[in-house]
Coordinates of C-alpha atoms in Angstrom, one line a residue:
Chain A
M239 CA 34.0 -54.0 -78.5
T240 CA 35.7 -57.2 -77.6
P241 CA 39.5 -57.1 -77.6
E242 CA 39.5 -59.1 -80.8
D243 CA 37.2 -56.7 -82.6
L244 CA 39.1 -53.8 -81.3
V245 CA 42.4 -55.0 -82.6
S246 CA 41.0 -55.9 -86.0
H247 CA 39.3 -52.5 -86.2
V248 CA 42.6 -50.6 -85.4
R249 CA 44.4 -52.9 -87.8
E250 CA 42.0 -52.1 -90.7
A251 CA 41.4 -48.4 -90.0
T252 CA 45.0 -47.4 -89.5
G253 CA 47.0 -49.9 -91.5
L254 CA 49.8 -49.2 -89.0
V255 CA 49.6 -52.3 -86.8
E256 CA 52.6 -54.5 -87.2
R257 CA 51.7 -57.1 -84.7
D258 CA 49.1 -57.6 -82.1
E259 CA 48.9 -59.4 -78.8
L260 CA 45.9 -60.9 -77.1
T261 CA 46.6 -62.3 -73.6
P262 CA 44.7 -65.2 -72.1
Q263 CA 43.3 -62.7 -69.6
G264 CA 41.6 -60.9 -72.5
Q265 CA 43.9 -57.9 -72.8
A266 CA 44.9 -56.4 -76.1
A267 CA 48.0 -54.7 -77.4
V268 CA 49.0 -53.4 -80.8
W269 CA 52.5 -52.8 -82.0
V270 CA 53.3 -50.0 -84.3
A271 CA 56.6 -48.7 -85.8
P272 CA 58.1 -45.9 -83.7
E273 CA 57.9 -43.4 -86.5
R274 CA 54.1 -44.0 -86.7
W275 CA 53.6 -43.7 -83.0
L276 CA 51.9 -40.3 -83.0
E277 CA 49.7 -41.2 -86.0
A278 CA 48.5 -44.3 -84.3
A279 CA 47.8 -42.5 -81.1
T280 CA 45.9 -39.8 -82.8
H281 CA 43.6 -42.3 -84.4
L282 CA 42.8 -44.0 -81.1
R283 CA 41.9 -40.6 -79.7
T284 CA 39.8 -39.2 -82.5
C285 CA 38.1 -42.3 -84.0
G286 CA 34.6 -42.5 -82.8
R287 CA 34.7 -46.3 -82.7
C288 CA 37.8 -46.4 -80.6
G289 CA 36.8 -43.4 -78.4
F290 CA 39.9 -43.6 -76.1
D291 CA 39.4 -40.5 -74.0
F292 CA 41.0 -41.7 -70.7
F293 CA 44.7 -41.6 -70.5
T294 CA 45.8 -44.4 -68.1
F295 CA 49.6 -44.5 -68.3
L296 CA 52.7 -44.5 -70.4
T297 CA 55.8 -46.3 -69.5
A298 CA 58.7 -48.3 -70.9
V299 CA 60.1 -51.8 -70.3
D300 CA 63.8 -52.6 -70.7
R301 CA 63.9 -55.7 -72.8
G302 CA 67.6 -56.1 -72.1
G303 CA 70.4 -56.8 -74.6
D304 CA 72.4 -54.4 -76.8
R305 CA 74.1 -53.2 -73.6
G306 CA 76.7 -51.1 -75.3
A307 CA 80.4 -51.3 -74.7
E308 CA 80.7 -48.4 -72.2
A309 CA 78.1 -49.6 -69.8
P310 CA 79.6 -51.8 -67.0
P311 CA 78.2 -55.4 -66.8
P312 CA 76.1 -56.0 -63.7
R313 CA 78.2 -56.9 -60.7
G314 CA 75.6 -59.2 -59.2
K315 CA 75.9 -62.9 -59.7
P316 CA 75.1 -64.0 -63.2
G317 CA 71.7 -65.5 -63.6
R318 CA 70.1 -63.2 -61.1
A319 CA 67.1 -61.0 -61.9
Q320 CA 69.3 -58.3 -63.5
A321 CA 70.5 -60.5 -66.4
P322 CA 68.2 -60.4 -69.4
S323 CA 66.5 -63.6 -70.2
P324 CA 66.6 -64.4 -73.9
S325 CA 63.4 -66.4 -73.8
V326 CA 60.9 -63.7 -74.6
D327 CA 62.7 -62.3 -77.5
Q328 CA 60.9 -60.3 -80.1
G329 CA 63.6 -57.8 -80.4
E330 CA 65.9 -56.0 -77.9
G331 CA 65.7 -52.4 -76.8
L332 CA 63.2 -50.4 -74.9
E333 CA 59.6 -51.2 -75.3
V334 CA 57.3 -48.3 -74.8
V335 CA 53.7 -49.0 -73.6
C336 CA 50.9 -46.5 -73.7
H337 CA 47.7 -47.7 -72.1
V338 CA 44.4 -46.0 -72.8
Y339 CA 40.8 -46.6 -71.9
A340 CA 37.5 -45.6 -73.4
V341 CA 35.1 -44.6 -70.6
R342 CA 31.9 -44.9 -72.5
R343 CA 32.8 -47.9 -74.6
Q344 CA 34.6 -49.5 -71.7
H345 CA 37.5 -51.0 -73.6
H346 CA 41.3 -50.9 -73.0
L347 CA 44.2 -50.9 -75.4
N348 CA 47.9 -51.0 -75.0
L349 CA 49.8 -49.3 -77.8
K350 CA 53.3 -50.6 -77.9
T351 CA 56.5 -49.9 -79.9
L352 CA 60.2 -50.7 -79.6
V353 CA 62.9 -48.0 -79.6
P354 CA 66.7 -48.6 -79.5
R355 CA 68.6 -48.2 -76.2
E356 CA 70.9 -45.6 -77.6
G357 CA 69.2 -42.4 -78.8
G358 CA 65.7 -43.9 -78.8
S359 CA 63.1 -41.2 -79.4
L360 CA 59.4 -40.9 -80.1
A361 CA 57.0 -38.1 -80.9
T362 CA 55.3 -36.7 -77.8
L363 CA 51.7 -37.7 -77.2
S364 CA 51.1 -34.8 -74.8
G365 CA 49.2 -33.0 -77.6
V366 CA 46.9 -36.0 -78.0
W367 CA 46.2 -36.7 -74.3
R368 CA 47.3 -34.0 -71.8
G369 CA 48.0 -36.7 -69.2
A370 CA 50.8 -38.0 -71.3
N371 CA 52.9 -34.9 -70.4
W372 CA 54.1 -36.2 -67.0
H373 CA 54.2 -39.8 -67.9
E374 CA 56.6 -39.0 -70.7
R375 CA 58.8 -36.9 -68.4
E376 CA 58.9 -39.8 -66.1
T377 CA 59.7 -42.3 -68.9
A378 CA 62.4 -40.0 -70.3
E379 CA 64.3 -39.6 -66.9
M380 CA 63.9 -43.3 -66.0
F381 CA 64.7 -44.9 -69.3
G382 CA 66.5 -42.2 -71.4
I383 CA 64.0 -42.1 -74.2
G384 CA 63.5 -38.8 -75.9
F385 CA 60.0 -37.3 -76.7
A386 CA 60.3 -35.0 -79.6
G387 CA 58.1 -31.9 -79.3
H388 CA 57.4 -32.3 -75.6
P389 CA 56.7 -28.9 -74.0
N390 CA 59.0 -29.4 -71.0
L391 CA 61.0 -32.6 -70.8
A392 CA 62.6 -31.7 -67.4
K393 CA 63.3 -34.2 -64.7
L394 CA 60.2 -35.0 -62.7
E395 CA 60.9 -37.3 -59.8
L396 CA 64.7 -37.4 -59.9
P397 CA 67.0 -34.6 -58.7
V398 CA 68.0 -32.3 -61.5
N399 CA 71.7 -33.4 -61.4
F400 CA 70.9 -37.1 -61.3
E401 CA 72.9 -39.1 -63.9
G402 CA 71.8 -42.3 -65.4
F403 CA 68.5 -44.0 -66.2
P404 CA 67.5 -45.9 -63.1
L405 CA 64.8 -48.2 -64.5
R406 CA 67.2 -49.6 -67.1
K407 CA 68.4 -53.1 -66.3
D408 CA 72.1 -52.1 -66.5
F409 CA 71.6 -49.5 -63.8
L410 CA 72.5 -50.9 -60.4
L411 CA 71.4 -49.5 -57.2
I412 CA 74.2 -48.0 -55.2
T413 CA 73.9 -50.3 -52.3
R414 CA 74.1 -53.2 -54.7
E415 CA 77.2 -52.0 -56.3
A416 CA 78.9 -51.8 -52.9
K417 CA 77.7 -55.1 -51.7
E418 CA 75.8 -58.1 -52.8
W419 CA 72.1 -57.5 -52.7
P420 CA 71.1 -57.9 -49.1
G421 CA 67.6 -59.2 -49.7
Q422 CA 68.1 -62.6 -51.1
K423 CA 65.0 -64.1 -52.7
E424 CA 65.0 -67.3 -50.7
P425 CA 66.3 -68.0 -47.2
E426 CA 68.5 -70.8 -48.5
E427 CA 70.1 -68.8 -51.2
R428 CA 72.8 -67.0 -49.1
H429 CA 73.5 -70.3 -47.3
E430 CA 74.2 -72.0 -50.6
E431 CA 76.3 -69.2 -51.8
A432 CA 78.4 -69.2 -48.6
K433 CA 79.0 -72.9 -49.1
S434 CA 80.2 -72.7 -52.7
Chain B
M9 CA 50.7 4.4 -75.5
T10 CA 47.5 6.2 -74.9
P11 CA 47.7 9.7 -73.2
E12 CA 46.1 8.3 -70.0
S13 CA 48.8 5.6 -69.5
R14 CA 52.3 6.0 -68.2
T15 CA 55.4 3.8 -67.9
I16 CA 56.8 2.9 -64.5
T17 CA 60.0 1.0 -63.8
L18 CA 59.5 -1.5 -61.0
P19 CA 62.6 -2.2 -58.9
G20 CA 63.8 -5.7 -58.5
E21 CA 66.9 -7.9 -58.1
P22 CA 69.8 -6.5 -60.2
G23 CA 69.0 -7.0 -63.8
S24 CA 65.4 -7.9 -63.2
A25 CA 63.9 -4.4 -63.1
V26 CA 61.0 -4.2 -65.5
A27 CA 59.1 -1.4 -67.2
V28 CA 55.4 -1.7 -67.2
T29 CA 52.7 0.4 -68.9
V30 CA 49.9 1.2 -66.6
A31 CA 46.6 2.8 -67.4
E32 CA 45.6 6.0 -65.5
G33 CA 44.2 5.1 -62.2
D34 CA 45.7 1.6 -62.1
L35 CA 48.5 0.4 -59.9
A36 CA 51.8 -0.8 -61.4
T37 CA 52.1 -4.5 -60.6
R38 CA 54.4 -7.3 -61.7
E39 CA 54.1 -11.0 -61.7
M40 CA 55.4 -12.6 -58.5
T41 CA 56.7 -16.1 -58.1
L42 CA 55.6 -17.8 -54.9
N43 CA 56.8 -21.1 -53.6
I44 CA 54.2 -23.2 -51.8
G45 CA 55.7 -26.1 -49.8
P46 CA 57.4 -28.5 -49.8
Q47 CA 56.0 -28.4 -46.3
H48 CA 52.4 -27.1 -46.2
P49 CA 49.5 -28.5 -44.3
S50 CA 47.3 -28.8 -47.4
T51 CA 49.7 -31.0 -49.3
H52 CA 49.5 -34.2 -47.3
G53 CA 53.2 -34.8 -47.5
V54 CA 55.9 -33.0 -49.3
L55 CA 54.5 -31.5 -52.5
R56 CA 55.8 -28.2 -53.7
V57 CA 53.9 -26.0 -56.1
V58 CA 55.6 -23.0 -57.7
I59 CA 53.0 -20.5 -58.7
T60 CA 53.2 -17.1 -60.4
L61 CA 50.8 -14.5 -59.2
D62 CA 49.3 -11.6 -60.9
G63 CA 48.0 -9.7 -57.9
E64 CA 45.9 -12.2 -56.0
R65 CA 45.2 -14.3 -59.0
I66 CA 47.2 -17.4 -59.9
H67 CA 48.7 -17.2 -63.4
T68 CA 50.7 -20.4 -63.7
A69 CA 51.2 -23.3 -61.3
E70 CA 53.8 -26.0 -61.6
P71 CA 53.9 -28.8 -59.0
V72 CA 57.4 -30.0 -58.2
I73 CA 57.3 -33.6 -57.1
G74 CA 59.9 -36.3 -56.3
Y75 CA 60.7 -35.4 -52.7
M76 CA 59.4 -38.8 -51.7
H77 CA 60.6 -40.8 -54.6
R78 CA 61.6 -44.1 -53.2
G79 CA 62.2 -46.2 -56.3
F80 CA 59.5 -48.8 -55.7
E81 CA 59.4 -49.9 -59.2
K82 CA 63.2 -50.6 -59.3
L83 CA 63.0 -52.3 -55.9
A84 CA 60.1 -54.5 -57.1
E85 CA 62.4 -56.0 -59.7
A86 CA 64.6 -57.5 -56.9
R87 CA 61.8 -58.7 -54.7
D88 CA 59.7 -61.8 -55.0
Y89 CA 55.9 -61.6 -55.1
R90 CA 55.4 -62.2 -51.4
Q91 CA 57.7 -59.3 -50.6
I92 CA 56.1 -57.1 -53.1
I93 CA 52.8 -57.3 -51.2
A94 CA 54.6 -55.7 -48.3
L95 CA 56.2 -53.2 -50.7
V96 CA 53.2 -51.9 -52.5
N97 CA 51.0 -51.3 -49.5
R98 CA 53.1 -48.2 -48.7
H99 CA 53.1 -46.0 -51.7
D100 CA 49.6 -44.8 -50.8
W101 CA 49.7 -45.3 -47.0
L102 CA 46.0 -44.4 -46.6
S103 CA 44.9 -47.2 -48.9
A104 CA 47.3 -50.0 -47.9
F105 CA 44.8 -52.9 -48.3
C106 CA 43.5 -51.8 -51.7
N107 CA 47.1 -51.4 -53.0
E108 CA 47.9 -55.0 -52.0
L109 CA 44.9 -56.2 -53.8
G110 CA 45.9 -55.1 -57.3
V111 CA 49.2 -56.9 -57.1
A112 CA 47.7 -60.1 -55.7
I113 CA 44.9 -60.2 -58.3
A114 CA 47.4 -59.5 -61.1
V115 CA 49.7 -62.4 -60.1
E116 CA 46.7 -64.7 -59.5
R117 CA 45.3 -63.9 -62.9
L118 CA 48.6 -64.5 -64.6
M119 CA 49.0 -67.8 -62.8
G120 CA 45.4 -68.8 -63.3
L121 CA 44.9 -69.3 -59.5
E122 CA 41.5 -69.9 -58.1
V123 CA 41.0 -67.8 -55.0
P124 CA 38.7 -69.3 -52.4
E125 CA 35.3 -67.8 -52.2
R126 CA 35.6 -66.7 -48.6
A127 CA 38.8 -64.9 -49.3
Q128 CA 37.2 -62.9 -52.0
W129 CA 34.5 -61.7 -49.7
I130 CA 36.8 -60.9 -46.9
R131 CA 39.0 -59.0 -49.3
M132 CA 36.0 -57.0 -50.4
L133 CA 35.0 -56.3 -46.8
L134 CA 38.4 -55.0 -45.7
A135 CA 38.9 -53.0 -48.9
E136 CA 35.7 -51.2 -48.2
W137 CA 36.6 -50.5 -44.6
N138 CA 39.9 -49.2 -45.9
R139 CA 38.0 -46.9 -48.3
V140 CA 36.0 -45.4 -45.4
L141 CA 39.2 -45.0 -43.4
N142 CA 40.8 -43.1 -46.3
H143 CA 37.9 -40.8 -47.0
L144 CA 37.6 -39.9 -43.3
V145 CA 41.1 -38.5 -43.4
F146 CA 40.4 -36.3 -46.3
I147 CA 37.1 -35.1 -44.9
G148 CA 38.7 -34.3 -41.5
S149 CA 41.8 -32.7 -42.8
Y150 CA 39.9 -30.7 -45.5
G151 CA 37.9 -29.0 -42.8
L152 CA 41.1 -28.2 -41.0
E153 CA 42.6 -26.6 -44.2
L154 CA 39.5 -24.4 -44.5
G155 CA 39.8 -23.3 -40.9
A156 CA 37.3 -25.6 -39.3
I157 CA 39.0 -27.5 -36.5
T158 CA 36.1 -29.7 -35.2
P159 CA 35.6 -32.1 -38.1
V160 CA 39.1 -33.6 -37.9
F161 CA 38.6 -34.6 -34.3
Y162 CA 35.3 -36.3 -35.1
A163 CA 36.6 -37.9 -38.3
F164 CA 39.6 -39.3 -36.4
R165 CA 37.4 -40.8 -33.7
E166 CA 35.7 -43.0 -36.2
R167 CA 38.9 -43.7 -37.9
E168 CA 40.3 -45.1 -34.7
D169 CA 37.3 -47.5 -34.4
I170 CA 37.9 -48.7 -37.9
Q171 CA 41.6 -48.9 -37.3
E172 CA 40.9 -51.1 -34.4
I173 CA 38.8 -53.7 -36.2
L174 CA 41.3 -53.7 -39.1
E175 CA 44.1 -54.2 -36.6
A176 CA 42.1 -57.1 -35.0
A177 CA 41.9 -58.8 -38.4
T178 CA 45.3 -58.1 -39.8
G179 CA 47.6 -57.2 -37.0
G180 CA 48.6 -54.0 -38.7
R181 CA 47.5 -50.4 -38.4
L182 CA 49.0 -48.8 -41.4
H183 CA 50.6 -51.5 -43.5
F184 CA 48.3 -54.5 -43.3
T185 CA 50.1 -56.9 -45.5
F186 CA 47.2 -59.2 -45.1
N187 CA 46.8 -60.4 -48.7
R188 CA 48.7 -63.3 -50.0
I189 CA 49.0 -64.5 -53.6
G190 CA 46.1 -66.9 -53.7
G191 CA 44.1 -65.6 -50.8
L192 CA 44.7 -64.1 -47.3
K193 CA 47.1 -64.6 -44.5
D194 CA 44.4 -65.6 -42.1
D195 CA 40.7 -66.0 -41.6
L196 CA 38.9 -63.2 -39.7
P197 CA 39.1 -63.4 -35.9
K198 CA 36.1 -64.7 -33.9
G199 CA 33.4 -62.1 -33.5
F200 CA 34.7 -59.9 -36.2
L201 CA 31.5 -59.8 -38.3
R202 CA 29.4 -58.8 -35.3
R203 CA 31.9 -56.1 -34.4
S204 CA 32.0 -54.9 -37.9
A205 CA 28.2 -54.8 -38.1
E206 CA 28.0 -52.7 -35.0
L207 CA 30.6 -50.3 -36.4
V208 CA 28.6 -49.9 -39.6
R209 CA 25.6 -48.6 -37.7
K210 CA 27.8 -46.3 -35.6
V211 CA 29.7 -44.9 -38.6
R212 CA 26.5 -44.4 -40.6
N213 CA 24.9 -42.3 -37.9
R214 CA 28.0 -40.2 -37.4
L215 CA 28.4 -39.7 -41.1
A216 CA 25.1 -37.9 -41.2
D217 CA 26.4 -35.5 -38.5
Y218 CA 29.6 -34.8 -40.4
E219 CA 27.8 -34.2 -43.5
G220 CA 25.7 -31.5 -41.8
L221 CA 28.8 -30.2 -40.1
L222 CA 30.7 -29.8 -43.3
L223 CA 28.5 -29.8 -46.4
G224 CA 25.7 -28.0 -44.5
N225 CA 28.0 -25.3 -43.2
Q226 CA 27.5 -21.9 -44.9
I227 CA 31.2 -21.0 -44.8
F228 CA 32.2 -24.4 -46.2
R229 CA 29.7 -23.9 -49.1
K230 CA 30.9 -20.4 -49.8
R231 CA 34.4 -21.5 -50.0
T232 CA 33.9 -24.6 -52.1
V233 CA 30.8 -24.2 -54.4
G234 CA 32.0 -23.3 -57.9
V235 CA 35.7 -23.3 -56.8
G236 CA 38.1 -25.4 -58.8
A237 CA 35.5 -26.7 -61.3
L238 CA 36.9 -29.4 -63.6
P239 CA 35.1 -30.4 -66.8
G240 CA 34.7 -34.2 -67.2
N241 CA 36.5 -34.4 -70.6
V242 CA 39.6 -32.6 -69.2
A243 CA 39.6 -35.0 -66.2
K244 CA 39.6 -38.0 -68.5
D245 CA 42.3 -36.4 -70.7
F246 CA 44.6 -36.2 -67.7
G247 CA 43.7 -39.7 -66.5
V248 CA 42.1 -38.2 -63.3
S249 CA 40.0 -41.0 -61.7
G250 CA 38.1 -41.9 -58.7
P251 CA 36.0 -39.4 -56.7
I252 CA 37.3 -36.4 -58.7
L253 CA 36.2 -37.9 -61.9
Q254 CA 32.9 -38.9 -60.5
A255 CA 32.4 -35.4 -59.2
C256 CA 32.6 -34.3 -62.8
G257 CA 29.6 -36.4 -63.6
V258 CA 31.5 -39.4 -65.1
A259 CA 30.2 -42.6 -63.6
E260 CA 33.5 -44.5 -64.0
D261 CA 34.3 -47.0 -61.3
S262 CA 36.2 -50.2 -62.0
R263 CA 34.2 -52.0 -59.4
K264 CA 31.2 -51.5 -61.7
T265 CA 32.7 -51.5 -65.2
E266 CA 35.3 -54.3 -64.7
P267 CA 34.3 -56.0 -61.5
Y268 CA 37.0 -57.8 -59.6
L269 CA 36.6 -59.8 -56.4
R270 CA 32.8 -60.2 -56.0
Y271 CA 31.7 -56.6 -56.7
D272 CA 29.4 -57.9 -59.4
Q273 CA 27.4 -59.8 -56.8
V274 CA 26.7 -56.8 -54.5
E275 CA 24.5 -53.9 -55.0
F276 CA 25.9 -50.4 -54.9
D277 CA 25.7 -47.2 -56.8
V278 CA 28.3 -45.0 -58.3
P279 CA 27.6 -41.4 -57.1
V280 CA 28.2 -38.6 -59.6
G281 CA 28.4 -34.9 -59.1
K282 CA 27.2 -32.2 -61.4
N283 CA 29.8 -29.3 -61.5
G284 CA 33.1 -31.0 -60.7
D285 CA 33.9 -28.3 -58.1
S286 CA 35.5 -28.8 -54.7
F287 CA 32.0 -29.1 -53.1
D288 CA 31.0 -31.9 -55.4
R289 CA 34.2 -33.7 -54.8
F290 CA 33.4 -33.8 -51.1
W291 CA 29.8 -34.6 -51.7
V292 CA 31.0 -37.6 -53.7
L293 CA 33.3 -38.7 -50.8
F294 CA 30.3 -38.8 -48.5
R295 CA 28.2 -40.8 -51.0
R296 CA 31.1 -43.2 -51.6
M297 CA 31.4 -43.9 -47.9
E298 CA 27.7 -44.6 -47.7
E299 CA 28.0 -47.0 -50.6
S300 CA 31.0 -48.7 -49.0
L301 CA 28.9 -49.3 -45.8
R302 CA 26.2 -50.7 -48.0
I303 CA 28.7 -53.2 -49.5
I304 CA 30.0 -54.1 -46.1
E305 CA 26.5 -54.9 -44.9
Q306 CA 25.9 -57.1 -47.8
V307 CA 29.2 -58.9 -47.2
H308 CA 28.1 -59.6 -43.6
D309 CA 25.0 -61.3 -44.8
R310 CA 26.5 -63.3 -47.6
I311 CA 30.0 -64.2 -46.6
P312 CA 30.5 -67.9 -47.2
S313 CA 32.5 -70.2 -45.0
G314 CA 35.5 -72.1 -46.1
P315 CA 39.2 -71.8 -46.4
V316 CA 41.0 -68.5 -47.2
M317 CA 43.9 -70.0 -49.1
P318 CA 43.8 -72.5 -52.0
P319 CA 44.5 -76.1 -50.8
K320 CA 47.5 -76.5 -53.1
M321 CA 49.9 -73.6 -53.4
P322 CA 53.3 -74.0 -55.1
K323 CA 56.2 -73.5 -52.7
T324 CA 57.7 -70.7 -54.8
I325 CA 55.4 -68.4 -56.6
K326 CA 56.4 -67.7 -60.2
A327 CA 54.1 -65.8 -62.5
P328 CA 54.2 -67.3 -66.0
E329 CA 55.7 -65.4 -68.9
G330 CA 53.4 -62.6 -70.1
W331 CA 52.1 -59.3 -69.1
I332 CA 48.9 -58.0 -67.5
Y333 CA 47.4 -54.7 -66.4
Q334 CA 45.2 -55.0 -63.4
R335 CA 43.4 -52.0 -62.1
T336 CA 41.4 -51.7 -58.9
E337 CA 39.2 -48.8 -57.7
N338 CA 41.3 -47.4 -54.9
P339 CA 39.9 -44.8 -52.5
L340 CA 41.7 -42.1 -54.5
G341 CA 41.0 -43.5 -57.9
E342 CA 42.3 -46.0 -60.4
C343 CA 45.3 -47.8 -59.0
G344 CA 46.8 -50.2 -61.6
Y345 CA 49.8 -52.5 -61.9
Y346 CA 51.3 -53.3 -65.2
L347 CA 53.2 -56.5 -64.6
V348 CA 55.6 -58.0 -67.0
S349 CA 56.8 -61.4 -66.1
R350 CA 59.5 -63.6 -67.6
G351 CA 58.5 -66.6 -65.6
D352 CA 60.8 -65.7 -62.7
K353 CA 59.9 -65.3 -59.0
T354 CA 60.4 -61.6 -59.3
P355 CA 58.7 -59.4 -61.9
W356 CA 60.6 -58.3 -64.9
R357 CA 58.9 -54.9 -64.6
L358 CA 56.2 -53.7 -62.3
K359 CA 54.7 -50.3 -63.3
M360 CA 52.6 -48.7 -60.7
R361 CA 49.9 -46.5 -62.2
T362 CA 48.8 -44.5 -59.2
A363 CA 45.7 -42.3 -58.9
S364 CA 47.5 -39.5 -57.2
F365 CA 50.1 -39.1 -59.9
S366 CA 47.5 -38.4 -62.5
N367 CA 45.5 -36.3 -60.2
V368 CA 48.4 -34.0 -59.4
S369 CA 49.4 -33.8 -63.0
M370 CA 46.2 -31.9 -63.5
I371 CA 47.1 -29.1 -61.1
P372 CA 48.7 -26.9 -63.8
Y373 CA 45.4 -26.9 -65.5
L374 CA 43.2 -26.4 -62.4
L375 CA 44.9 -23.6 -60.5
P376 CA 45.5 -20.8 -63.1
G377 CA 42.8 -18.1 -62.8
I378 CA 41.8 -18.7 -59.2
L379 CA 42.6 -16.6 -56.2
V380 CA 45.3 -17.4 -53.7
P381 CA 42.9 -18.1 -50.8
D382 CA 41.0 -20.6 -53.0
M383 CA 44.2 -22.4 -53.8
I384 CA 44.1 -24.3 -50.5
A385 CA 40.4 -25.2 -51.1
V386 CA 41.3 -26.6 -54.5
L387 CA 44.5 -28.4 -53.6
G388 CA 42.8 -30.0 -50.6
S389 CA 40.1 -31.4 -52.9
V390 CA 42.5 -32.8 -55.5
F391 CA 42.8 -36.0 -53.6
F392 CA 46.3 -37.2 -53.4
V393 CA 48.9 -38.8 -51.1
V394 CA 52.4 -37.7 -51.8
G395 CA 53.9 -41.2 -51.5
D396 CA 51.4 -42.2 -54.1
V397 CA 52.6 -39.4 -56.5
D398 CA 56.3 -40.1 -56.1
R399 CA 56.3 -43.8 -55.5

């Protein structure tokens, strides 16, 4: 199916699609409400026309905003990469992306949803695709998103006593907290900063 | 309790003594937890697997990863796209060139950049050499893990030749950093194609020897045929890709199904195995190398002349707002980058979907039920590089 057909099929068959995206590069994404996450994923897995049998990845994207009072503001210069840009704003929070592929039908789909930064949680997909197990563990430790019903949501890559959610935008690397980021993006940058 | 059985209390650490019921004539056993690694020759880095054993048979297996977690994804958010090329070629250090490709193509597609024709063909040439380079490591070291010392010396002899021509082109041995957004750092050096053509002939002849040495070896067959068989639908479920998936009989290869570079203009086949066992996985590696050599030869004949960078490149590279998922067929399987850009010169988020991560996540499924001596035969054929697992 072409990405357009695929999106309209998922829209009609599930009735769960809130919004869809088609990129100029021909990639498709459908947005569902977080409480319908499992239902939508189950359809993608079981529906014969979708046929999504290959689990590619699951991750999250910090959209910034809603930082919460207790989190310290980034210590880097304002306007650097750490500061959220308001330009792509379809809601703030953590965007969860699940990418699946259908081997025989050869089409891809990104299933997306938005969860709040504090206490955001989704139903686990590890019962739908077994591969989701580790990807959810990684997403949980990196972004602080819960996955209800997950068999073992222990830390995967981080040490067990690690605190914080490193891939969130308000998490600064230790070296950066101590000192201005050493790797400036442009050679001129530091020079200009030194002058000002 | 039947009359023939009896209860025996097995000693253990304080508080962990257990009572087991044993049938007449049987020995009293208890499950044992065994820690494999983090340092073990069959793990290609620091992977640790905690297994519980029932006698000689593995009951459960749980990989413990993260010993090499270097936070590439976080770092990428503070690096511009030129720097990211140098960053991504080190998560899977055996497929450096192929890793770079994914990022370069993703940014080029977002920007709508037209990559010169010659650069596309050179990229394909070097990516295929990188694939052979990678597979030779696995073939050599797998023999070593099974107790055959000779293959690794032979495999590394050819590896050295390939390293040399890649070094001649890129200046690097491990981290090539030869791709640029839009094309390549440089054109090929003089005489490269002739040298490359000679090497194809040499490697092809030698590969036939190695195949006899390994796949034709009775001991090798005994240890790998039927060991660690993986059904194709389970492999897909876990997101296992590349040679392991192909060994299960699934002809999925993004060079065929979603051609990037100029893979749609060259002829090659996607080899598939039948049983998905350790033997088939290595059989597929050999076939994949042959196909790579076939592609390389076609590149030699058809590589066009011209520039390797677009004539007009912006001074600073900024990917426009949007997102893209770009996958490439890396030597170990599907390597993909999910890039979210907010129009800045650094990515907003760069998710690395690596083949090894998904491959290793399948180990808890594959190991239970097999014997301890087979564990090495299975782990060595689940192709992974630990840097690629942990990122």
